[in-house]
mmCIF file of C-alpha atoms in Angstrom:
data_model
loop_
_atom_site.group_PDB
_atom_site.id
_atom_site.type_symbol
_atom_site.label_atom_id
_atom_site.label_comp_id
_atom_site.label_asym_id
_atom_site.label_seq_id
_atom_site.Cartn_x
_atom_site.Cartn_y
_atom_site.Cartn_z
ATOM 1 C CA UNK G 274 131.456 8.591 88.859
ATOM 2 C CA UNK G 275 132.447 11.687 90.572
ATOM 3 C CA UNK G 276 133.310 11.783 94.040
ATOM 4 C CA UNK G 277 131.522 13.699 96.694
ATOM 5 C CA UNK G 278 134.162 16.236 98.716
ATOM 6 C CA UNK G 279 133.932 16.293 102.175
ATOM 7 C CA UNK G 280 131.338 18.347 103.955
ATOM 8 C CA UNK G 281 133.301 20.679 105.346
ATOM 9 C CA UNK G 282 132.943 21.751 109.495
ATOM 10 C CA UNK G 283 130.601 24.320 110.529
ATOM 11 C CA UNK G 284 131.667 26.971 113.160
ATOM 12 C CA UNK G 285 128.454 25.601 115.209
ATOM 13 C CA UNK G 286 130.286 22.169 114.734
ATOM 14 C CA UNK G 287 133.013 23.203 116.390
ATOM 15 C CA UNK G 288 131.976 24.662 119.144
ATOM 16 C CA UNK G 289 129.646 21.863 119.930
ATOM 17 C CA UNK G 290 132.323 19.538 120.089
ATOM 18 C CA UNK G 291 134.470 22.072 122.077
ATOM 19 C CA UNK G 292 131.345 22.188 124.472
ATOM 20 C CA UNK G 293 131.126 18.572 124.408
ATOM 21 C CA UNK G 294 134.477 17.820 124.974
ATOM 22 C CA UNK G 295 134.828 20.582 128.141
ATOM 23 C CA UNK G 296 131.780 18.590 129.664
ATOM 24 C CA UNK G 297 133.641 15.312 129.376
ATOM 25 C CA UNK G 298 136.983 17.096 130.891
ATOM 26 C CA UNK G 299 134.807 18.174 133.495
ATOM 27 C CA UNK G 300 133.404 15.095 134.617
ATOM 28 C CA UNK G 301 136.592 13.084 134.089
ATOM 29 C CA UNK G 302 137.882 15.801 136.956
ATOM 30 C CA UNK G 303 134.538 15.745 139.420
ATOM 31 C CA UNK G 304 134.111 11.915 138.878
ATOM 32 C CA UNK G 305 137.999 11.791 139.691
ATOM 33 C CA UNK G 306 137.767 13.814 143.218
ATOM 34 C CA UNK G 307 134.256 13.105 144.297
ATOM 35 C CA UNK G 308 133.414 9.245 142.799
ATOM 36 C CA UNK G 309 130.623 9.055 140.104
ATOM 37 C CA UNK G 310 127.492 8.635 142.330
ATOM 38 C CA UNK G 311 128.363 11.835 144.459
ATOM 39 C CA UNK G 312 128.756 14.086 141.190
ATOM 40 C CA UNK G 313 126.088 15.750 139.863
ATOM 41 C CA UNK G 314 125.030 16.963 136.716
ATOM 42 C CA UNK G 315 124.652 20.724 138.044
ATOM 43 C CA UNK G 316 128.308 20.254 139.194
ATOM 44 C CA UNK G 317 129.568 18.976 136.046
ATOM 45 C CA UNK G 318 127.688 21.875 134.146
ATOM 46 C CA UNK G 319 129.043 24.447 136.543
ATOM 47 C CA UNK G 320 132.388 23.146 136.309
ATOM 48 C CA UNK G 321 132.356 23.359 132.171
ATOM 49 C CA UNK G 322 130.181 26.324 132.235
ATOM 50 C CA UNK G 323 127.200 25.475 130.544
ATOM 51 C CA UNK G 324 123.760 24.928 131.425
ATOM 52 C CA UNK G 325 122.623 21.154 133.065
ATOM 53 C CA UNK G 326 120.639 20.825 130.164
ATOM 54 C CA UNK G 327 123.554 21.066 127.694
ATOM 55 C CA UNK G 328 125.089 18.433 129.788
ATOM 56 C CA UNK G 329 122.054 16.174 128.918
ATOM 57 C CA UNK G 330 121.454 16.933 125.403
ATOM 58 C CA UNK G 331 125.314 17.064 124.445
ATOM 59 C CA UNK G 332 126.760 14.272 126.493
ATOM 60 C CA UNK G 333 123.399 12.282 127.548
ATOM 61 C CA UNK G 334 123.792 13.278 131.326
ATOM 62 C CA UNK G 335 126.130 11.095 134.103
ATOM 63 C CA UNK G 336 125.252 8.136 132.076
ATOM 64 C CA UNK G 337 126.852 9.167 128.491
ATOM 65 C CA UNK G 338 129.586 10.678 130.232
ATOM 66 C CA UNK G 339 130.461 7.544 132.194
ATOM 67 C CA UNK G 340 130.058 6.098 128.906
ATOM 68 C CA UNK G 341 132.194 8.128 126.699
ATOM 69 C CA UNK G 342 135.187 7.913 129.214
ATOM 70 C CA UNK G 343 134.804 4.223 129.234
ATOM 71 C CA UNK G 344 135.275 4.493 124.945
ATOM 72 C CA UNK G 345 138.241 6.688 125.616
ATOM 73 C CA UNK G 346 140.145 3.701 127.858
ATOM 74 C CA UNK G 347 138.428 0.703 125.431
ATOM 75 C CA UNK G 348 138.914 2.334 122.158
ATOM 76 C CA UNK G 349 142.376 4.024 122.527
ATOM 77 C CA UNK G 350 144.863 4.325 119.559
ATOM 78 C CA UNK G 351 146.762 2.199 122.178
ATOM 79 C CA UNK G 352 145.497 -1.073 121.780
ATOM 80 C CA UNK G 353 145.962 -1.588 118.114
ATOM 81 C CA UNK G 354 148.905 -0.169 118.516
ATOM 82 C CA UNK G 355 150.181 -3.011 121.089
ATOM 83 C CA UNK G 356 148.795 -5.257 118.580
ATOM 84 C CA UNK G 357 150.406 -4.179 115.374
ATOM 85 C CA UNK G 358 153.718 -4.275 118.039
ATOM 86 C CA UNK G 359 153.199 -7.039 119.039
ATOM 87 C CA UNK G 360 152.936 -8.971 115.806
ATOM 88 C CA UNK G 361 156.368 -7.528 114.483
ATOM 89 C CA UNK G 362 158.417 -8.677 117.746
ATOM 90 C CA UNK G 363 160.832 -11.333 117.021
ATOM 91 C CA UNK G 364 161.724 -12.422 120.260
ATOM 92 C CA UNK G 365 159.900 -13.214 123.719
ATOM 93 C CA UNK G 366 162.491 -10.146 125.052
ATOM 94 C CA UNK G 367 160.626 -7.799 122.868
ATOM 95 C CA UNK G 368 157.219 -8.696 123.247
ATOM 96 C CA UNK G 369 157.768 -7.958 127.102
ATOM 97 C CA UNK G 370 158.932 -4.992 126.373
ATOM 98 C CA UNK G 371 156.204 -4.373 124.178
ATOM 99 C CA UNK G 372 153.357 -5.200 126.702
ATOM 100 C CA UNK G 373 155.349 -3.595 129.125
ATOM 101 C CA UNK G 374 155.829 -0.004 127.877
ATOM 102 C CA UNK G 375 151.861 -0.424 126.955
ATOM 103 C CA UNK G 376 150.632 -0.603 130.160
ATOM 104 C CA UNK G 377 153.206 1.343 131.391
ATOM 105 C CA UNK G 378 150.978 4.591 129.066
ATOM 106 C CA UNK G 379 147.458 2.646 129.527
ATOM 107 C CA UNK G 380 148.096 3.786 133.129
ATOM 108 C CA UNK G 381 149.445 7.183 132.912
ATOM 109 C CA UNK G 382 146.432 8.136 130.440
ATOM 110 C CA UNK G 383 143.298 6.434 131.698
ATOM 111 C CA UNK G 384 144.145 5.016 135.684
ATOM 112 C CA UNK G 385 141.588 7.382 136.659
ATOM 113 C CA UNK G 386 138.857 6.016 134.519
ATOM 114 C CA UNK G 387 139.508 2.761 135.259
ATOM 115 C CA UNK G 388 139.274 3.192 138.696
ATOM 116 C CA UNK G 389 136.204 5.174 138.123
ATOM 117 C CA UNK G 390 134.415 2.452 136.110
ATOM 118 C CA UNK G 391 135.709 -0.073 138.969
ATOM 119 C CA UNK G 392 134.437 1.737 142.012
ATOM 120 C CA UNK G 393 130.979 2.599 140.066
ATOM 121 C CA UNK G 394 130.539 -0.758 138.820
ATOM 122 C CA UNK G 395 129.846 -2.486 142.086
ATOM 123 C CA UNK G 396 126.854 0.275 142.284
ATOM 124 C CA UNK G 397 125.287 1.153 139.080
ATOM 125 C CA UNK G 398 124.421 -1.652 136.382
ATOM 126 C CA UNK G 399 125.141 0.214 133.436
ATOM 127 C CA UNK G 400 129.051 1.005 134.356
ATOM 128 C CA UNK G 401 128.592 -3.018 135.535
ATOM 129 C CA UNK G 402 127.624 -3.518 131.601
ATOM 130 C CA UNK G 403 130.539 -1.257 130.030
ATOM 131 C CA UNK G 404 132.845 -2.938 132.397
ATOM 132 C CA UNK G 405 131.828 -6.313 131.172
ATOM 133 C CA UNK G 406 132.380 -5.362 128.045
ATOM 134 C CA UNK G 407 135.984 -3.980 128.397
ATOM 135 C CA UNK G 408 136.702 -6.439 130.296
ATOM 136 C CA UNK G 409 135.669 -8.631 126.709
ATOM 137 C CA UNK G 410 137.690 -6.493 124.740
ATOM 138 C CA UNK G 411 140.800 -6.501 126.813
ATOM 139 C CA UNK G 412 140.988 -10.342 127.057
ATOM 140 C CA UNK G 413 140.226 -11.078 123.198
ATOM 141 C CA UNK G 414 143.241 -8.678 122.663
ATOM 142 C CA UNK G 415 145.722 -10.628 124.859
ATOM 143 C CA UNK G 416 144.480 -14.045 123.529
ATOM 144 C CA UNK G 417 146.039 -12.532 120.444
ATOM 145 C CA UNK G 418 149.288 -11.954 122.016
ATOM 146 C CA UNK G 419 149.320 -15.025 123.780
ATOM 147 C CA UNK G 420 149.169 -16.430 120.057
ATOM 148 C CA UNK G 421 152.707 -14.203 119.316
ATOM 149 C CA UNK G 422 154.259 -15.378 122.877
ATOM 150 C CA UNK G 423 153.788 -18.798 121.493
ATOM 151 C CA UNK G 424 156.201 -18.746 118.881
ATOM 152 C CA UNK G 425 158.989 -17.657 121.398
ATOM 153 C CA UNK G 426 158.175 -19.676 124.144
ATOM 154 C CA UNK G 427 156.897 -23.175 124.656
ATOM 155 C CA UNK G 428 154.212 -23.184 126.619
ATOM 156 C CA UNK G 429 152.404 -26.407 127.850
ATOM 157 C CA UNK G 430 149.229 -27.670 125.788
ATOM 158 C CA UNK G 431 147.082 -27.357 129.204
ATOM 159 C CA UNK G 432 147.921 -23.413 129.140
ATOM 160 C CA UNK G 433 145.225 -21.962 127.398
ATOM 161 C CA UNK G 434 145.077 -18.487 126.272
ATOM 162 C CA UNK G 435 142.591 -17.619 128.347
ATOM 163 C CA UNK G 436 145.713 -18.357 131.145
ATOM 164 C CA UNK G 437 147.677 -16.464 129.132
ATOM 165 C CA UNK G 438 145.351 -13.153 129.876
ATOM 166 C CA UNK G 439 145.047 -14.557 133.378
ATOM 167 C CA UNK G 440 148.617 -14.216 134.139
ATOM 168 C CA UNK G 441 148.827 -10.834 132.166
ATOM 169 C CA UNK G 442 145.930 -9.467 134.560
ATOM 170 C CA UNK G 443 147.334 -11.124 137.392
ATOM 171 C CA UNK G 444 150.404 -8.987 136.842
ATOM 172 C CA UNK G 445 149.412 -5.458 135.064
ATOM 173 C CA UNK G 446 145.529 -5.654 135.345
ATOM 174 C CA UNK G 447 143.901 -2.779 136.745
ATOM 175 C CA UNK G 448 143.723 -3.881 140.685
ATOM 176 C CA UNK G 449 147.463 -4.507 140.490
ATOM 177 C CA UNK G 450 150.180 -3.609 137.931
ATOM 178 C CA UNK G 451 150.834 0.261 137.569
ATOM 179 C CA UNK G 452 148.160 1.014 139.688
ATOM 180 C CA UNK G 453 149.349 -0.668 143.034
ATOM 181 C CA UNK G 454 153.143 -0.439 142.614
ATOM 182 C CA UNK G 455 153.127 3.320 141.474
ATOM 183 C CA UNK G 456 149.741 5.027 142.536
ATOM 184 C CA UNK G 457 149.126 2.287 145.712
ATOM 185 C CA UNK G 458 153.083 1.516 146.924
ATOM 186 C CA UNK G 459 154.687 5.356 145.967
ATOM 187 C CA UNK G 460 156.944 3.528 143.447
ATOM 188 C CA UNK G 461 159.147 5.095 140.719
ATOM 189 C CA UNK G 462 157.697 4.283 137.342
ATOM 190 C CA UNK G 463 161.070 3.302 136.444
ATOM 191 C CA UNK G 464 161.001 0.502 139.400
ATOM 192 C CA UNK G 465 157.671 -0.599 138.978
ATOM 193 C CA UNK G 466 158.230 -1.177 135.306
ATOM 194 C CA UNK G 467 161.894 -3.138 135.942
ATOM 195 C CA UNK G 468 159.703 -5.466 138.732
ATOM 196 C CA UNK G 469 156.228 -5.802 136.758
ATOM 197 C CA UNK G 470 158.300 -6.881 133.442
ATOM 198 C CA UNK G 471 160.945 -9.375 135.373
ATOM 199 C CA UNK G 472 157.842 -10.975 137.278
ATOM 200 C CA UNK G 473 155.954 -11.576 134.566
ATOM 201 C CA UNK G 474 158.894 -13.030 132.330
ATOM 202 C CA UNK G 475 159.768 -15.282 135.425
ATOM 203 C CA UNK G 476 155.969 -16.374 135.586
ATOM 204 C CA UNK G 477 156.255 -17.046 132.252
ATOM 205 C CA UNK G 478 159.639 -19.307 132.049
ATOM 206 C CA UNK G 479 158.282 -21.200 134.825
ATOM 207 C CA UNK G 480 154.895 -21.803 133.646
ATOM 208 C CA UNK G 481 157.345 -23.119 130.405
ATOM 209 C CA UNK G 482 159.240 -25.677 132.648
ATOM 210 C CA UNK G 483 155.584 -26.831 133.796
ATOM 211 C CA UNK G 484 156.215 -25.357 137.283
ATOM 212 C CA UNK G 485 152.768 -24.524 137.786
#
């Protein structure tokens, strides 16, 4: 059998995806200062320099842009990365340190899309939709985790995984966590970290003595 090399990049490849990916830094900016509904596609193609119908044809308009940041946040290198952490902790110390630092980068790369996707979502169905489904993705991730915390930490039978990702939410999710300490409050990073990972261990050690 004889194996089929790799077609190789065109120079029209590559500066489609350079186009592409200017639109998307464009948008990530406009939708950033002026919200999603208020940006326009003109804007966005101004701001990257190419015609509003490149915008449409390369990205798939306000839509497919709103959609491509929200695969950027959803799919990041990040959360299998957590995972694969994760599942080579050996203590409950280093799993919260683990989830910690994670959030700690989830934040500094992609507050602004979530935020985005939050304050769009209560207006536009289809950012409703992707939301929905992140939302989906992020819990099924922490149910794994809460399977890891589990071997550290005896939890009672009643506390479900689905608590688990409650109480993870509850303390890093995208309304509070990194986003309200540093962004909201004017916190250090430093100091929000030391207080988000403390809280949550307490939370956790308590929920373990079935003070709850």
């Amino acid at each position: 059998m004889t194996d089929v090399a790799p077609q190789r990049r065109t120079r029209r490849d590559e500066y489609a995806e350079q186009t592409r990916q200017a639109v998307v830094d464009a948008a990530r900016r406009l939708f950033a200062d002026r919200g999603y509904l208020a940006t326009t596609v003109n804007e966005i193609a101004a701001a990257s320099r190419v015609s509003p119908g490149t915008v449409y044809q390369q990205c798939g308009g306000k839509q497919g842009l709103l959609h491509t940041l929200m695969d950027t946040w959803t799919t990041s290198d990040l959360v299998q990365g957590t995972l694969d952490q994760v599942n080579d902790t050996t203590t409950l110390d280093e799993l919260l340190d683990v989830l910690s630092d994670s959030y700690l980068e989830f934040w500094r790369r992609y507050d602004d899309i979530v935020q985005l996707v939050l304050a769009t979502a209560a207006h536009d169905g289809n950012a409703a939709g992707s939301l929905a489904e992140a939302t989906v993705r992020h819990r099924s991730a922490l149910h794994a985790i809460a399977g890891v915390a589990r071997r550290y930490i005896l939890l009672p039978d009643d506390f479900t995984d689905d608590d688990f990702a409650d109480l993870t939410l509850y303390h890093y999710g995208p309304h509070n966590g990194f986003h309200f300490t540093v962004t909201v409050l004017g916190w250090s990073q430093d100091r929000a970290q030391r207080f988000l990972r403390a809280q949550f261990s307490s939370s956790l050690h308590l929920i373990a003595l079935g003070g709850y």
